[in-house]
Amino acid sequence: MHTKTITIGIVDDHTIFRKGLCRTVNSFENCTVVLEASNGKELQQQLIDNPLPEILLLDLRMKEMDGFETAKWLYKQHPQISIIILSMFAFDLTLTSLLNKGVKSFLQKGIDEKELQRAFYDVIEYGFHFSDSITPRHLAELHHNTKRNGRHSMLNEKEERFLQLASSELTYKEIADILGISERSVDKLRNSLFEKLHVRSRVGMTMMSIKNGIVA
Protein backbone atom coordinates (compact mmCIF):
# COMPACT_ATOMS: atom_id res chain seq x y z
CA MET A 1 0.00 0.00 0.00
CA HIS A 2 1.30 3.44 -0.90
CA THR A 3 1.59 5.76 2.09
CA LYS A 4 3.00 8.85 0.36
CA THR A 5 0.48 11.12 -1.34
CA ILE A 6 0.74 11.06 -5.15
CA THR A 7 0.11 14.47 -6.72
CA ILE A 8 -1.75 14.47 -10.02
CA GLY A 9 -2.63 16.97 -12.74
CA ILE A 10 -5.44 16.53 -15.26
CA VAL A 11 -5.57 18.08 -18.74
CA ASP A 12 -8.78 17.52 -20.73
CA ASP A 13 -10.97 19.92 -22.69
CA HIS A 14 -14.27 18.27 -21.74
CA THR A 15 -15.18 20.12 -18.56
CA ILE A 16 -17.78 17.71 -17.19
CA PHE A 17 -15.50 14.71 -17.77
CA ARG A 18 -12.52 16.52 -16.23
CA LYS A 19 -14.45 17.56 -13.12
CA GLY A 20 -15.77 14.03 -12.67
CA LEU A 21 -12.27 12.63 -13.10
CA CYS A 22 -10.97 15.02 -10.44
CA ARG A 23 -13.56 13.76 -7.98
CA THR A 24 -12.71 10.16 -8.80
CA VAL A 25 -8.96 10.64 -8.40
CA ASN A 26 -9.39 12.54 -5.14
CA SER A 27 -11.39 9.60 -3.80
CA PHE A 28 -8.39 7.28 -4.23
CA GLU A 29 -6.30 6.60 -1.16
CA ASN A 30 -3.10 8.69 -1.15
CA CYS A 31 -3.93 10.48 -4.43
CA THR A 32 -4.76 14.16 -4.81
CA VAL A 33 -5.35 16.45 -7.80
CA VAL A 34 -3.19 19.57 -7.53
CA LEU A 35 -4.10 21.21 -10.84
CA GLU A 36 -6.39 20.89 -13.84
CA ALA A 37 -6.43 22.51 -17.28
CA SER A 38 -8.43 22.35 -20.51
CA ASN A 39 -5.43 22.29 -22.89
CA GLY A 40 -1.67 22.55 -23.06
CA LYS A 41 -1.62 26.36 -23.12
CA GLU A 42 -3.69 26.56 -19.97
CA LEU A 43 -1.46 23.93 -18.36
CA GLN A 44 1.59 26.09 -19.03
CA GLN A 45 -0.05 28.94 -17.12
CA GLN A 46 -1.14 26.64 -14.30
CA LEU A 47 2.42 25.38 -13.82
CA ILE A 48 3.64 28.92 -13.15
CA ASP A 49 1.68 29.21 -9.90
CA ASN A 50 1.13 25.59 -8.90
CA PRO A 51 3.50 22.86 -7.70
CA LEU A 52 4.50 20.31 -10.33
CA PRO A 53 2.40 17.16 -10.18
CA GLU A 54 4.20 13.84 -10.09
CA ILE A 55 1.79 12.42 -12.67
CA LEU A 56 -0.17 14.17 -15.41
CA LEU A 57 -3.30 12.63 -16.95
CA LEU A 58 -3.29 13.99 -20.50
CA ASP A 59 -5.93 13.88 -23.22
CA LEU A 60 -4.68 13.71 -26.82
CA ARG A 61 -7.35 15.56 -28.79
CA MET A 62 -7.68 19.18 -27.65
CA LYS A 63 -8.35 22.25 -29.77
CA GLU A 64 -5.49 24.37 -28.45
CA MET A 65 -2.12 22.71 -27.87
CA ASP A 66 -3.09 19.05 -28.03
CA GLY A 67 -1.65 16.14 -26.09
CA PHE A 68 1.16 15.45 -28.54
CA GLU A 69 2.45 19.02 -28.37
CA THR A 70 1.94 19.17 -24.62
CA ALA A 71 3.88 15.94 -24.00
CA LYS A 72 6.81 17.19 -26.08
CA TRP A 73 6.81 20.55 -24.29
CA LEU A 74 6.70 18.89 -20.87
CA TYR A 75 9.58 16.60 -21.81
CA LYS A 76 11.77 19.64 -22.50
CA GLN A 77 10.58 21.86 -19.66
CA HIS A 78 9.54 19.44 -16.89
CA PRO A 79 10.89 15.95 -17.66
CA GLN A 80 10.33 14.88 -14.05
CA ILE A 81 6.56 14.76 -14.66
CA SER A 82 5.32 11.28 -15.57
CA ILE A 83 2.61 11.40 -18.22
CA ILE A 84 -0.33 9.02 -18.55
CA ILE A 85 -2.23 9.42 -21.82
CA LEU A 86 -5.98 9.02 -21.27
CA SER A 87 -7.85 9.04 -24.57
CA MET A 88 -11.01 7.69 -26.19
CA PHE A 89 -9.10 7.00 -29.39
CA ALA A 90 -7.32 3.74 -30.18
CA PHE A 91 -3.56 3.87 -29.81
CA ASP A 92 -1.43 3.22 -32.86
CA LEU A 93 2.22 3.22 -33.86
CA THR A 94 2.39 7.03 -33.98
CA LEU A 95 2.28 7.00 -30.17
CA THR A 96 5.57 5.13 -29.90
CA SER A 97 7.35 8.43 -30.42
CA LEU A 98 5.81 9.67 -27.15
CA LEU A 99 7.39 6.90 -25.09
CA ASN A 100 10.63 8.87 -24.97
CA LYS A 101 8.72 12.03 -24.04
CA GLY A 102 7.76 11.20 -20.49
CA VAL A 103 4.75 9.02 -21.33
CA LYS A 104 4.54 6.12 -18.91
CA SER A 105 1.17 4.61 -19.82
CA PHE A 106 -1.63 4.71 -22.38
CA LEU A 107 -5.17 4.23 -21.08
CA GLN A 108 -8.53 4.24 -22.83
CA LYS A 109 -11.26 6.48 -21.46
CA GLY A 110 -13.84 4.19 -19.97
CA ILE A 111 -11.40 2.09 -17.94
CA ASP A 112 -12.58 1.15 -14.48
CA GLU A 113 -11.47 3.06 -11.41
CA LYS A 114 -9.31 0.20 -10.12
CA GLU A 115 -7.12 0.19 -13.23
CA LEU A 116 -6.70 3.96 -13.12
CA GLN A 117 -5.67 3.79 -9.48
CA ARG A 118 -3.30 0.91 -10.25
CA ALA A 119 -1.76 2.95 -13.07
CA PHE A 120 -0.83 5.71 -10.60
CA TYR A 121 0.74 3.24 -8.18
CA ASP A 122 2.63 1.37 -10.94
CA VAL A 123 4.06 4.55 -12.45
CA ILE A 124 5.37 5.67 -9.06
CA GLU A 125 6.71 2.25 -8.06
CA TYR A 126 7.86 0.72 -11.37
CA GLY A 127 8.16 3.69 -13.73
CA PHE A 128 5.54 2.36 -16.17
CA HIS A 129 2.03 0.98 -16.24
CA PHE A 130 1.04 -1.54 -18.92
CA SER A 131 -2.62 -1.90 -19.79
CA ASP A 132 -2.17 -5.19 -21.67
CA SER A 133 -0.81 -8.50 -20.37
CA ILE A 134 2.44 -7.16 -18.95
CA THR A 135 2.81 -7.23 -15.16
CA PRO A 136 5.42 -5.87 -12.75
CA ARG A 137 6.61 -9.46 -12.29
CA HIS A 138 7.43 -9.70 -15.99
CA LEU A 139 9.34 -6.43 -15.78
CA ALA A 140 11.33 -7.66 -12.79
CA GLU A 141 12.13 -10.98 -14.46
CA LEU A 142 13.30 -9.42 -17.69
CA HIS A 143 15.32 -6.74 -15.92
CA HIS A 144 16.98 -9.40 -13.74
CA ASN A 145 17.78 -11.62 -16.73
CA THR A 146 19.23 -8.83 -18.84
CA LYS A 147 21.42 -7.62 -15.95
CA ARG A 148 22.60 -11.11 -15.02
CA ASN A 149 23.09 -12.69 -18.42
CA GLY A 150 23.21 -9.80 -20.88
CA ARG A 151 20.78 -9.03 -23.68
CA HIS A 152 22.01 -11.71 -26.04
CA SER A 153 21.01 -14.49 -23.69
CA MET A 154 17.40 -13.58 -24.36
CA LEU A 155 17.37 -11.72 -27.69
CA ASN A 156 19.31 -12.37 -30.85
CA GLU A 157 20.73 -9.63 -33.05
CA LYS A 158 17.78 -9.62 -35.47
CA GLU A 159 15.29 -9.35 -32.58
CA GLU A 160 17.15 -6.40 -31.07
CA ARG A 161 17.29 -4.66 -34.44
CA PHE A 162 13.58 -5.28 -34.96
CA LEU A 163 12.78 -3.78 -31.54
CA GLN A 164 14.77 -0.66 -32.40
CA LEU A 165 12.87 -0.24 -35.67
CA ALA A 166 9.49 -1.12 -34.15
CA SER A 167 9.99 1.59 -31.53
CA SER A 168 9.96 4.20 -34.30
CA GLU A 169 7.08 5.35 -36.49
CA LEU A 170 8.03 2.99 -39.34
CA THR A 171 5.34 0.69 -40.69
CA TYR A 172 5.89 -3.06 -40.56
CA LYS A 173 6.30 -3.05 -44.37
CA GLU A 174 9.07 -0.46 -44.09
CA ILE A 175 10.72 -2.52 -41.36
CA ALA A 176 10.57 -5.58 -43.61
CA ASP A 177 12.33 -3.66 -46.39
CA ILE A 178 15.07 -2.43 -44.05
CA LEU A 179 15.68 -5.91 -42.66
CA GLY A 180 15.52 -7.47 -46.13
CA ILE A 181 12.84 -9.97 -45.16
CA SER A 182 9.22 -10.55 -46.15
CA GLU A 183 6.25 -9.01 -44.37
CA ARG A 184 5.24 -12.54 -43.34
CA SER A 185 8.64 -12.95 -41.65
CA VAL A 186 8.15 -9.64 -39.87
CA ASP A 187 4.77 -10.86 -38.59
CA LYS A 188 6.39 -14.03 -37.25
CA LEU A 189 9.20 -12.03 -35.61
CA ARG A 190 6.71 -9.63 -34.04
CA ASN A 191 4.52 -12.44 -32.69
CA SER A 192 7.57 -14.22 -31.29
CA LEU A 193 8.62 -11.07 -29.44
CA PHE A 194 5.08 -10.50 -28.16
CA GLU A 195 5.30 -13.93 -26.56
CA LYS A 196 8.86 -13.51 -25.31
CA LEU A 197 8.21 -10.09 -23.78
CA HIS A 198 4.73 -11.03 -22.48
CA VAL A 199 2.93 -8.21 -24.33
CA ARG A 200 0.06 -8.02 -26.79
CA SER A 201 0.64 -4.74 -28.63
CA ARG A 202 3.32 -2.72 -30.38
CA VAL A 203 3.07 0.00 -27.75
CA GLY A 204 3.49 -2.58 -24.96
CA MET A 205 6.50 -4.05 -26.75
CA THR A 206 8.11 -0.63 -27.09
CA MET A 207 7.42 0.30 -23.47
CA MET A 208 8.91 -2.98 -22.31
CA SER A 209 11.99 -2.43 -24.45
CA ILE A 210 12.60 1.11 -23.20
CA LYS A 211 11.99 0.20 -19.56
CA ASN A 212 14.62 -2.54 -19.67
CA GLY A 213 17.23 -0.73 -21.74
CA ILE A 214 16.74 -2.92 -24.81
CA VAL A 215 15.93 0.22 -26.81
CA ALA A 216 17.62 3.49 -25.90
PDB file of C-alpha atoms in Angstrom:
ATOM      1  CA  MET A   1       0.000   0.000   0.000  1.00  0.00           C
ATOM      2  CA  HIS A   2       1.299   3.444  -0.897  1.00  0.00           C
ATOM      3  CA  THR A   3       1.587   5.761   2.091  1.00  0.00           C
ATOM      4  CA  LYS A   4       3.002   8.847   0.356  1.00  0.00           C
ATOM      5  CA  THR A   5       0.475  11.118  -1.345  1.00  0.00           C
ATOM      6  CA  ILE A   6       0.744  11.056  -5.150  1.00  0.00           C
ATOM      7  CA  THR A   7       0.113  14.467  -6.717  1.00  0.00           C
ATOM      8  CA  ILE A   8      -1.749  14.468 -10.017  1.00  0.00           C
ATOM      9  CA  GLY A   9      -2.633  16.972 -12.740  1.00  0.00           C
ATOM     10  CA  ILE A  10      -5.441  16.532 -15.264  1.00  0.00           C
ATOM     11  CA  VAL A  11      -5.572  18.082 -18.742  1.00  0.00           C
ATOM     12  CA  ASP A  12      -8.776  17.520 -20.728  1.00  0.00           C
ATOM     13  CA  ASP A  13     -10.967  19.924 -22.690  1.00  0.00           C
ATOM     14  CA  HIS A  14     -14.266  18.267 -21.745  1.00  0.00           C
ATOM     15  CA  THR A  15     -15.178  20.124 -18.562  1.00  0.00           C
ATOM     16  CA  ILE A  16     -17.781  17.706 -17.195  1.00  0.00           C
ATOM     17  CA  PHE A  17     -15.504  14.710 -17.769  1.00  0.00           C
ATOM     18  CA  ARG A  18     -12.519  16.518 -16.225  1.00  0.00           C
ATOM     19  CA  LYS A  19     -14.450  17.559 -13.123  1.00  0.00           C
ATOM     20  CA  GLY A  20     -15.768  14.034 -12.666  1.00  0.00           C
ATOM     21  CA  LEU A  21     -12.269  12.629 -13.095  1.00  0.00           C
ATOM     22  CA  CYS A  22     -10.975  15.023 -10.441  1.00  0.00           C
ATOM     23  CA  ARG A  23     -13.565  13.757  -7.979  1.00  0.00           C
ATOM     24  CA  THR A  24     -12.712  10.156  -8.800  1.00  0.00           C
ATOM     25  CA  VAL A  25      -8.958  10.642  -8.401  1.00  0.00           C
ATOM     26  CA  ASN A  26      -9.393  12.544  -5.144  1.00  0.00           C
ATOM     27  CA  SER A  27     -11.388   9.596  -3.799  1.00  0.00           C
ATOM     28  CA  PHE A  28      -8.390   7.280  -4.234  1.00  0.00           C
ATOM     29  CA  GLU A  29      -6.297   6.600  -1.162  1.00  0.00           C
ATOM     30  CA  ASN A  30      -3.097   8.689  -1.147  1.00  0.00           C
ATOM     31  CA  CYS A  31      -3.932  10.481  -4.426  1.00  0.00           C
ATOM     32  CA  THR A  32      -4.758  14.162  -4.810  1.00  0.00           C
ATOM     33  CA  VAL A  33      -5.352  16.447  -7.796  1.00  0.00           C
ATOM     34  CA  VAL A  34      -3.193  19.568  -7.535  1.00  0.00           C
ATOM     35  CA  LEU A  35      -4.101  21.206 -10.844  1.00  0.00           C
ATOM     36  CA  GLU A  36      -6.394  20.893 -13.843  1.00  0.00           C
ATOM     37  CA  ALA A  37      -6.426  22.508 -17.278  1.00  0.00           C
ATOM     38  CA  SER A  38      -8.430  22.347 -20.509  1.00  0.00           C
ATOM     39  CA  ASN A  39      -5.433  22.288 -22.890  1.00  0.00           C
ATOM     40  CA  GLY A  40      -1.670  22.548 -23.057  1.00  0.00           C
ATOM     41  CA  LYS A  41      -1.618  26.359 -23.116  1.00  0.00           C
ATOM     42  CA  GLU A  42      -3.694  26.559 -19.969  1.00  0.00           C
ATOM     43  CA  LEU A  43      -1.457  23.932 -18.360  1.00  0.00           C
ATOM     44  CA  GLN A  44       1.592  26.091 -19.030  1.00  0.00           C
ATOM     45  CA  GLN A  45      -0.048  28.938 -17.123  1.00  0.00           C
ATOM     46  CA  GLN A  46      -1.136  26.635 -14.299  1.00  0.00           C
ATOM     47  CA  LEU A  47       2.420  25.378 -13.818  1.00  0.00           C
ATOM     48  CA  ILE A  48       3.641  28.916 -13.151  1.00  0.00           C
ATOM     49  CA  ASP A  49       1.682  29.213  -9.902  1.00  0.00           C
ATOM     50  CA  ASN A  50       1.132  25.593  -8.898  1.00  0.00           C
ATOM     51  CA  PRO A  51       3.504  22.861  -7.696  1.00  0.00           C
ATOM     52  CA  LEU A  52       4.499  20.313 -10.326  1.00  0.00           C
ATOM     53  CA  PRO A  53       2.401  17.158 -10.176  1.00  0.00           C
ATOM     54  CA  GLU A  54       4.195  13.838 -10.093  1.00  0.00           C
ATOM     55  CA  ILE A  55       1.786  12.419 -12.667  1.00  0.00           C
ATOM     56  CA  LEU A  56      -0.167  14.168 -15.413  1.00  0.00           C
ATOM     57  CA  LEU A  57      -3.298  12.632 -16.950  1.00  0.00           C
ATOM     58  CA  LEU A  58      -3.287  13.994 -20.495  1.00  0.00           C
ATOM     59  CA  ASP A  59      -5.934  13.885 -23.215  1.00  0.00           C
ATOM     60  CA  LEU A  60      -4.685  13.711 -26.817  1.00  0.00           C
ATOM     61  CA  ARG A  61      -7.349  15.564 -28.794  1.00  0.00           C
ATOM     62  CA  MET A  62      -7.682  19.177 -27.653  1.00  0.00           C
ATOM     63  CA  LYS A  63      -8.348  22.254 -29.768  1.00  0.00           C
ATOM     64  CA  GLU A  64      -5.494  24.366 -28.453  1.00  0.00           C
ATOM     65  CA  MET A  65      -2.117  22.711 -27.871  1.00  0.00           C
ATOM     66  CA  ASP A  66      -3.094  19.049 -28.031  1.00  0.00           C
ATOM     67  CA  GLY A  67      -1.651  16.140 -26.086  1.00  0.00           C
ATOM     68  CA  PHE A  68       1.156  15.446 -28.543  1.00  0.00           C
ATOM     69  CA  GLU A  69       2.449  19.019 -28.375  1.00  0.00           C
ATOM     70  CA  THR A  70       1.945  19.171 -24.624  1.00  0.00           C
ATOM     71  CA  ALA A  71       3.883  15.939 -24.000  1.00  0.00           C
ATOM     72  CA  LYS A  72       6.808  17.193 -26.083  1.00  0.00           C
ATOM     73  CA  TRP A  73       6.815  20.552 -24.290  1.00  0.00           C
ATOM     74  CA  LEU A  74       6.702  18.893 -20.873  1.00  0.00           C
ATOM     75  CA  TYR A  75       9.580  16.595 -21.805  1.00  0.00           C
ATOM     76  CA  LYS A  76      11.765  19.635 -22.496  1.00  0.00           C
ATOM     77  CA  GLN A  77      10.578  21.863 -19.658  1.00  0.00           C
ATOM     78  CA  HIS A  78       9.543  19.441 -16.890  1.00  0.00           C
ATOM     79  CA  PRO A  79      10.891  15.950 -17.661  1.00  0.00           C
ATOM     80  CA  GLN A  80      10.327  14.882 -14.045  1.00  0.00           C
ATOM     81  CA  ILE A  81       6.563  14.756 -14.657  1.00  0.00           C
ATOM     82  CA  SER A  82       5.320  11.282 -15.571  1.00  0.00           C
ATOM     83  CA  ILE A  83       2.607  11.395 -18.225  1.00  0.00           C
ATOM     84  CA  ILE A  84      -0.332   9.020 -18.549  1.00  0.00           C
ATOM     85  CA  ILE A  85      -2.227   9.420 -21.820  1.00  0.00           C
ATOM     86  CA  LEU A  86      -5.978   9.020 -21.272  1.00  0.00           C
ATOM     87  CA  SER A  87      -7.853   9.039 -24.570  1.00  0.00           C
ATOM     88  CA  MET A  88     -11.012   7.694 -26.193  1.00  0.00           C
ATOM     89  CA  PHE A  89      -9.103   6.998 -29.388  1.00  0.00           C
ATOM     90  CA  ALA A  90      -7.320   3.743 -30.177  1.00  0.00           C
ATOM     91  CA  PHE A  91      -3.557   3.865 -29.815  1.00  0.00           C
ATOM     92  CA  ASP A  92      -1.428   3.222 -32.865  1.00  0.00           C
ATOM     93  CA  LEU A  93       2.216   3.218 -33.863  1.00  0.00           C
ATOM     94  CA  THR A  94       2.394   7.035 -33.978  1.00  0.00           C
ATOM     95  CA  LEU A  95       2.280   7.000 -30.171  1.00  0.00           C
ATOM     96  CA  THR A  96       5.570   5.127 -29.902  1.00  0.00           C
ATOM     97  CA  SER A  97       7.354   8.434 -30.417  1.00  0.00           C
ATOM     98  CA  LEU A  98       5.810   9.666 -27.145  1.00  0.00           C
ATOM     99  CA  LEU A  99       7.386   6.897 -25.087  1.00  0.00           C
ATOM    100  CA  ASN A 100      10.628   8.872 -24.975  1.00  0.00           C
ATOM    101  CA  LYS A 101       8.721  12.031 -24.041  1.00  0.00           C
ATOM    102  CA  GLY A 102       7.757  11.196 -20.488  1.00  0.00           C
ATOM    103  CA  VAL A 103       4.748   9.021 -21.328  1.00  0.00           C
ATOM    104  CA  LYS A 104       4.537   6.115 -18.914  1.00  0.00           C
ATOM    105  CA  SER A 105       1.170   4.609 -19.821  1.00  0.00           C
ATOM    106  CA  PHE A 106      -1.627   4.706 -22.385  1.00  0.00           C
ATOM    107  CA  LEU A 107      -5.169   4.233 -21.078  1.00  0.00           C
ATOM    108  CA  GLN A 108      -8.530   4.236 -22.831  1.00  0.00           C
ATOM    109  CA  LYS A 109     -11.262   6.485 -21.461  1.00  0.00           C
ATOM    110  CA  GLY A 110     -13.844   4.192 -19.971  1.00  0.00           C
ATOM    111  CA  ILE A 111     -11.403   2.092 -17.941  1.00  0.00           C
ATOM    112  CA  ASP A 112     -12.581   1.154 -14.478  1.00  0.00           C
ATOM    113  CA  GLU A 113     -11.469   3.056 -11.409  1.00  0.00           C
ATOM    114  CA  LYS A 114      -9.314   0.203 -10.117  1.00  0.00           C
ATOM    115  CA  GLU A 115      -7.119   0.186 -13.230  1.00  0.00           C
ATOM    116  CA  LEU A 116      -6.703   3.965 -13.116  1.00  0.00           C
ATOM    117  CA  GLN A 117      -5.666   3.785  -9.476  1.00  0.00           C
ATOM    118  CA  ARG A 118      -3.301   0.909 -10.250  1.00  0.00           C
ATOM    119  CA  ALA A 119      -1.759   2.955 -13.065  1.00  0.00           C
ATOM    120  CA  PHE A 120      -0.833   5.712 -10.602  1.00  0.00           C
ATOM    121  CA  TYR A 121       0.741   3.240  -8.185  1.00  0.00           C
ATOM    122  CA  ASP A 122       2.627   1.374 -10.939  1.00  0.00           C
ATOM    123  CA  VAL A 123       4.061   4.553 -12.451  1.00  0.00           C
ATOM    124  CA  ILE A 124       5.370   5.672  -9.063  1.00  0.00           C
ATOM    125  CA  GLU A 125       6.710   2.246  -8.060  1.00  0.00           C
ATOM    126  CA  TYR A 126       7.857   0.723 -11.369  1.00  0.00           C
ATOM    127  CA  GLY A 127       8.159   3.692 -13.730  1.00  0.00           C
ATOM    128  CA  PHE A 128       5.538   2.362 -16.175  1.00  0.00           C
ATOM    129  CA  HIS A 129       2.026   0.980 -16.242  1.00  0.00           C
ATOM    130  CA  PHE A 130       1.045  -1.542 -18.917  1.00  0.00           C
ATOM    131  CA  SER A 131      -2.616  -1.902 -19.787  1.00  0.00           C
ATOM    132  CA  ASP A 132      -2.166  -5.189 -21.673  1.00  0.00           C
ATOM    133  CA  SER A 133      -0.813  -8.503 -20.373  1.00  0.00           C
ATOM    134  CA  ILE A 134       2.443  -7.163 -18.948  1.00  0.00           C
ATOM    135  CA  THR A 135       2.813  -7.229 -15.161  1.00  0.00           C
ATOM    136  CA  PRO A 136       5.421  -5.873 -12.751  1.00  0.00           C
ATOM    137  CA  ARG A 137       6.607  -9.463 -12.291  1.00  0.00           C
ATOM    138  CA  HIS A 138       7.429  -9.701 -15.994  1.00  0.00           C
ATOM    139  CA  LEU A 139       9.343  -6.428 -15.779  1.00  0.00           C
ATOM    140  CA  ALA A 140      11.331  -7.656 -12.794  1.00  0.00           C
ATOM    141  CA  GLU A 141      12.129 -10.982 -14.457  1.00  0.00           C
ATOM    142  CA  LEU A 142      13.304  -9.420 -17.694  1.00  0.00           C
ATOM    143  CA  HIS A 143      15.324  -6.740 -15.915  1.00  0.00           C
ATOM    144  CA  HIS A 144      16.983  -9.403 -13.741  1.00  0.00           C
ATOM    145  CA  ASN A 145      17.781 -11.618 -16.726  1.00  0.00           C
ATOM    146  CA  THR A 146      19.225  -8.825 -18.839  1.00  0.00           C
ATOM    147  CA  LYS A 147      21.424  -7.625 -15.954  1.00  0.00           C
ATOM    148  CA  ARG A 148      22.605 -11.107 -15.022  1.00  0.00           C
ATOM    149  CA  ASN A 149      23.090 -12.685 -18.416  1.00  0.00           C
ATOM    150  CA  GLY A 150      23.211  -9.800 -20.880  1.00  0.00           C
ATOM    151  CA  ARG A 151      20.782  -9.034 -23.680  1.00  0.00           C
ATOM    152  CA  HIS A 152      22.013 -11.706 -26.039  1.00  0.00           C
ATOM    153  CA  SER A 153      21.009 -14.494 -23.691  1.00  0.00           C
ATOM    154  CA  MET A 154      17.396 -13.579 -24.357  1.00  0.00           C
ATOM    155  CA  LEU A 155      17.367 -11.724 -27.692  1.00  0.00           C
ATOM    156  CA  ASN A 156      19.312 -12.368 -30.852  1.00  0.00           C
ATOM    157  CA  GLU A 157      20.730  -9.629 -33.055  1.00  0.00           C
ATOM    158  CA  LYS A 158      17.776  -9.625 -35.466  1.00  0.00           C
ATOM    159  CA  GLU A 159      15.288  -9.348 -32.585  1.00  0.00           C
ATOM    160  CA  GLU A 160      17.153  -6.403 -31.073  1.00  0.00           C
ATOM    161  CA  ARG A 161      17.287  -4.655 -34.442  1.00  0.00           C
ATOM    162  CA  PHE A 162      13.576  -5.277 -34.958  1.00  0.00           C
ATOM    163  CA  LEU A 163      12.779  -3.776 -31.542  1.00  0.00           C
ATOM    164  CA  GLN A 164      14.769  -0.664 -32.403  1.00  0.00           C
ATOM    165  CA  LEU A 165      12.865  -0.242 -35.666  1.00  0.00           C
ATOM    166  CA  ALA A 166       9.487  -1.123 -34.146  1.00  0.00           C
ATOM    167  CA  SER A 167       9.993   1.593 -31.534  1.00  0.00           C
ATOM    168  CA  SER A 168       9.957   4.197 -34.304  1.00  0.00           C
ATOM    169  CA  GLU A 169       7.079   5.347 -36.494  1.00  0.00           C
ATOM    170  CA  LEU A 170       8.029   2.991 -39.336  1.00  0.00           C
ATOM    171  CA  THR A 171       5.337   0.693 -40.692  1.00  0.00           C
ATOM    172  CA  TYR A 172       5.890  -3.058 -40.562  1.00  0.00           C
ATOM    173  CA  LYS A 173       6.295  -3.055 -44.367  1.00  0.00           C
ATOM    174  CA  GLU A 174       9.071  -0.457 -44.093  1.00  0.00           C
ATOM    175  CA  ILE A 175      10.716  -2.524 -41.360  1.00  0.00           C
ATOM    176  CA  ALA A 176      10.573  -5.584 -43.608  1.00  0.00           C
ATOM    177  CA  ASP A 177      12.326  -3.656 -46.385  1.00  0.00           C
ATOM    178  CA  ILE A 178      15.067  -2.429 -44.048  1.00  0.00           C
ATOM    179  CA  LEU A 179      15.682  -5.912 -42.658  1.00  0.00           C
ATOM    180  CA  GLY A 180      15.524  -7.467 -46.128  1.00  0.00           C
ATOM    181  CA  ILE A 181      12.841  -9.967 -45.159  1.00  0.00           C
ATOM    182  CA  SER A 182       9.223 -10.549 -46.151  1.00  0.00           C
ATOM    183  CA  GLU A 183       6.245  -9.013 -44.373  1.00  0.00           C
ATOM    184  CA  ARG A 184       5.238 -12.537 -43.338  1.00  0.00           C
ATOM    185  CA  SER A 185       8.640 -12.949 -41.646  1.00  0.00           C
ATOM    186  CA  VAL A 186       8.147  -9.635 -39.867  1.00  0.00           C
ATOM    187  CA  ASP A 187       4.768 -10.865 -38.595  1.00  0.00           C
ATOM    188  CA  LYS A 188       6.392 -14.026 -37.246  1.00  0.00           C
ATOM    189  CA  LEU A 189       9.196 -12.026 -35.610  1.00  0.00           C
ATOM    190  CA  ARG A 190       6.707  -9.628 -34.038  1.00  0.00           C
ATOM    191  CA  ASN A 191       4.522 -12.438 -32.688  1.00  0.00           C
ATOM    192  CA  SER A 192       7.565 -14.216 -31.289  1.00  0.00           C
ATOM    193  CA  LEU A 193       8.619 -11.072 -29.440  1.00  0.00           C
ATOM    194  CA  PHE A 194       5.082 -10.496 -28.157  1.00  0.00           C
ATOM    195  CA  GLU A 195       5.297 -13.926 -26.558  1.00  0.00           C
ATOM    196  CA  LYS A 196       8.861 -13.514 -25.315  1.00  0.00           C
ATOM    197  CA  LEU A 197       8.205 -10.089 -23.780  1.00  0.00           C
ATOM    198  CA  HIS A 198       4.728 -11.033 -22.479  1.00  0.00           C
ATOM    199  CA  VAL A 199       2.934  -8.206 -24.327  1.00  0.00           C
ATOM    200  CA  ARG A 200       0.061  -8.016 -26.793  1.00  0.00           C
ATOM    201  CA  SER A 201       0.642  -4.741 -28.633  1.00  0.00           C
ATOM    202  CA  ARG A 202       3.324  -2.715 -30.380  1.00  0.00           C
ATOM    203  CA  VAL A 203       3.073   0.000 -27.747  1.00  0.00           C
ATOM    204  CA  GLY A 204       3.487  -2.576 -24.962  1.00  0.00           C
ATOM    205  CA  MET A 205       6.503  -4.052 -26.753  1.00  0.00           C
ATOM    206  CA  THR A 206       8.107  -0.627 -27.086  1.00  0.00           C
ATOM    207  CA  MET A 207       7.422   0.302 -23.466  1.00  0.00           C
ATOM    208  CA  MET A 208       8.907  -2.980 -22.307  1.00  0.00           C
ATOM    209  CA  SER A 209      11.994  -2.427 -24.449  1.00  0.00           C
ATOM    210  CA  ILE A 210      12.595   1.114 -23.197  1.00  0.00           C
ATOM    211  CA  LYS A 211      11.990   0.201 -19.560  1.00  0.00           C
ATOM    212  CA  ASN A 212      14.618  -2.540 -19.673  1.00  0.00           C
ATOM    213  CA  GLY A 213      17.233  -0.732 -21.741  1.00  0.00           C
ATOM    214  CA  ILE A 214      16.743  -2.915 -24.813  1.00  0.00           C
ATOM    215  CA  VAL A 215      15.935   0.219 -26.806  1.00  0.00           C
ATOM    216  CA  ALA A 216      17.621   3.488 -25.900  1.00  0.00           C
TER     217      ALA A 216
END
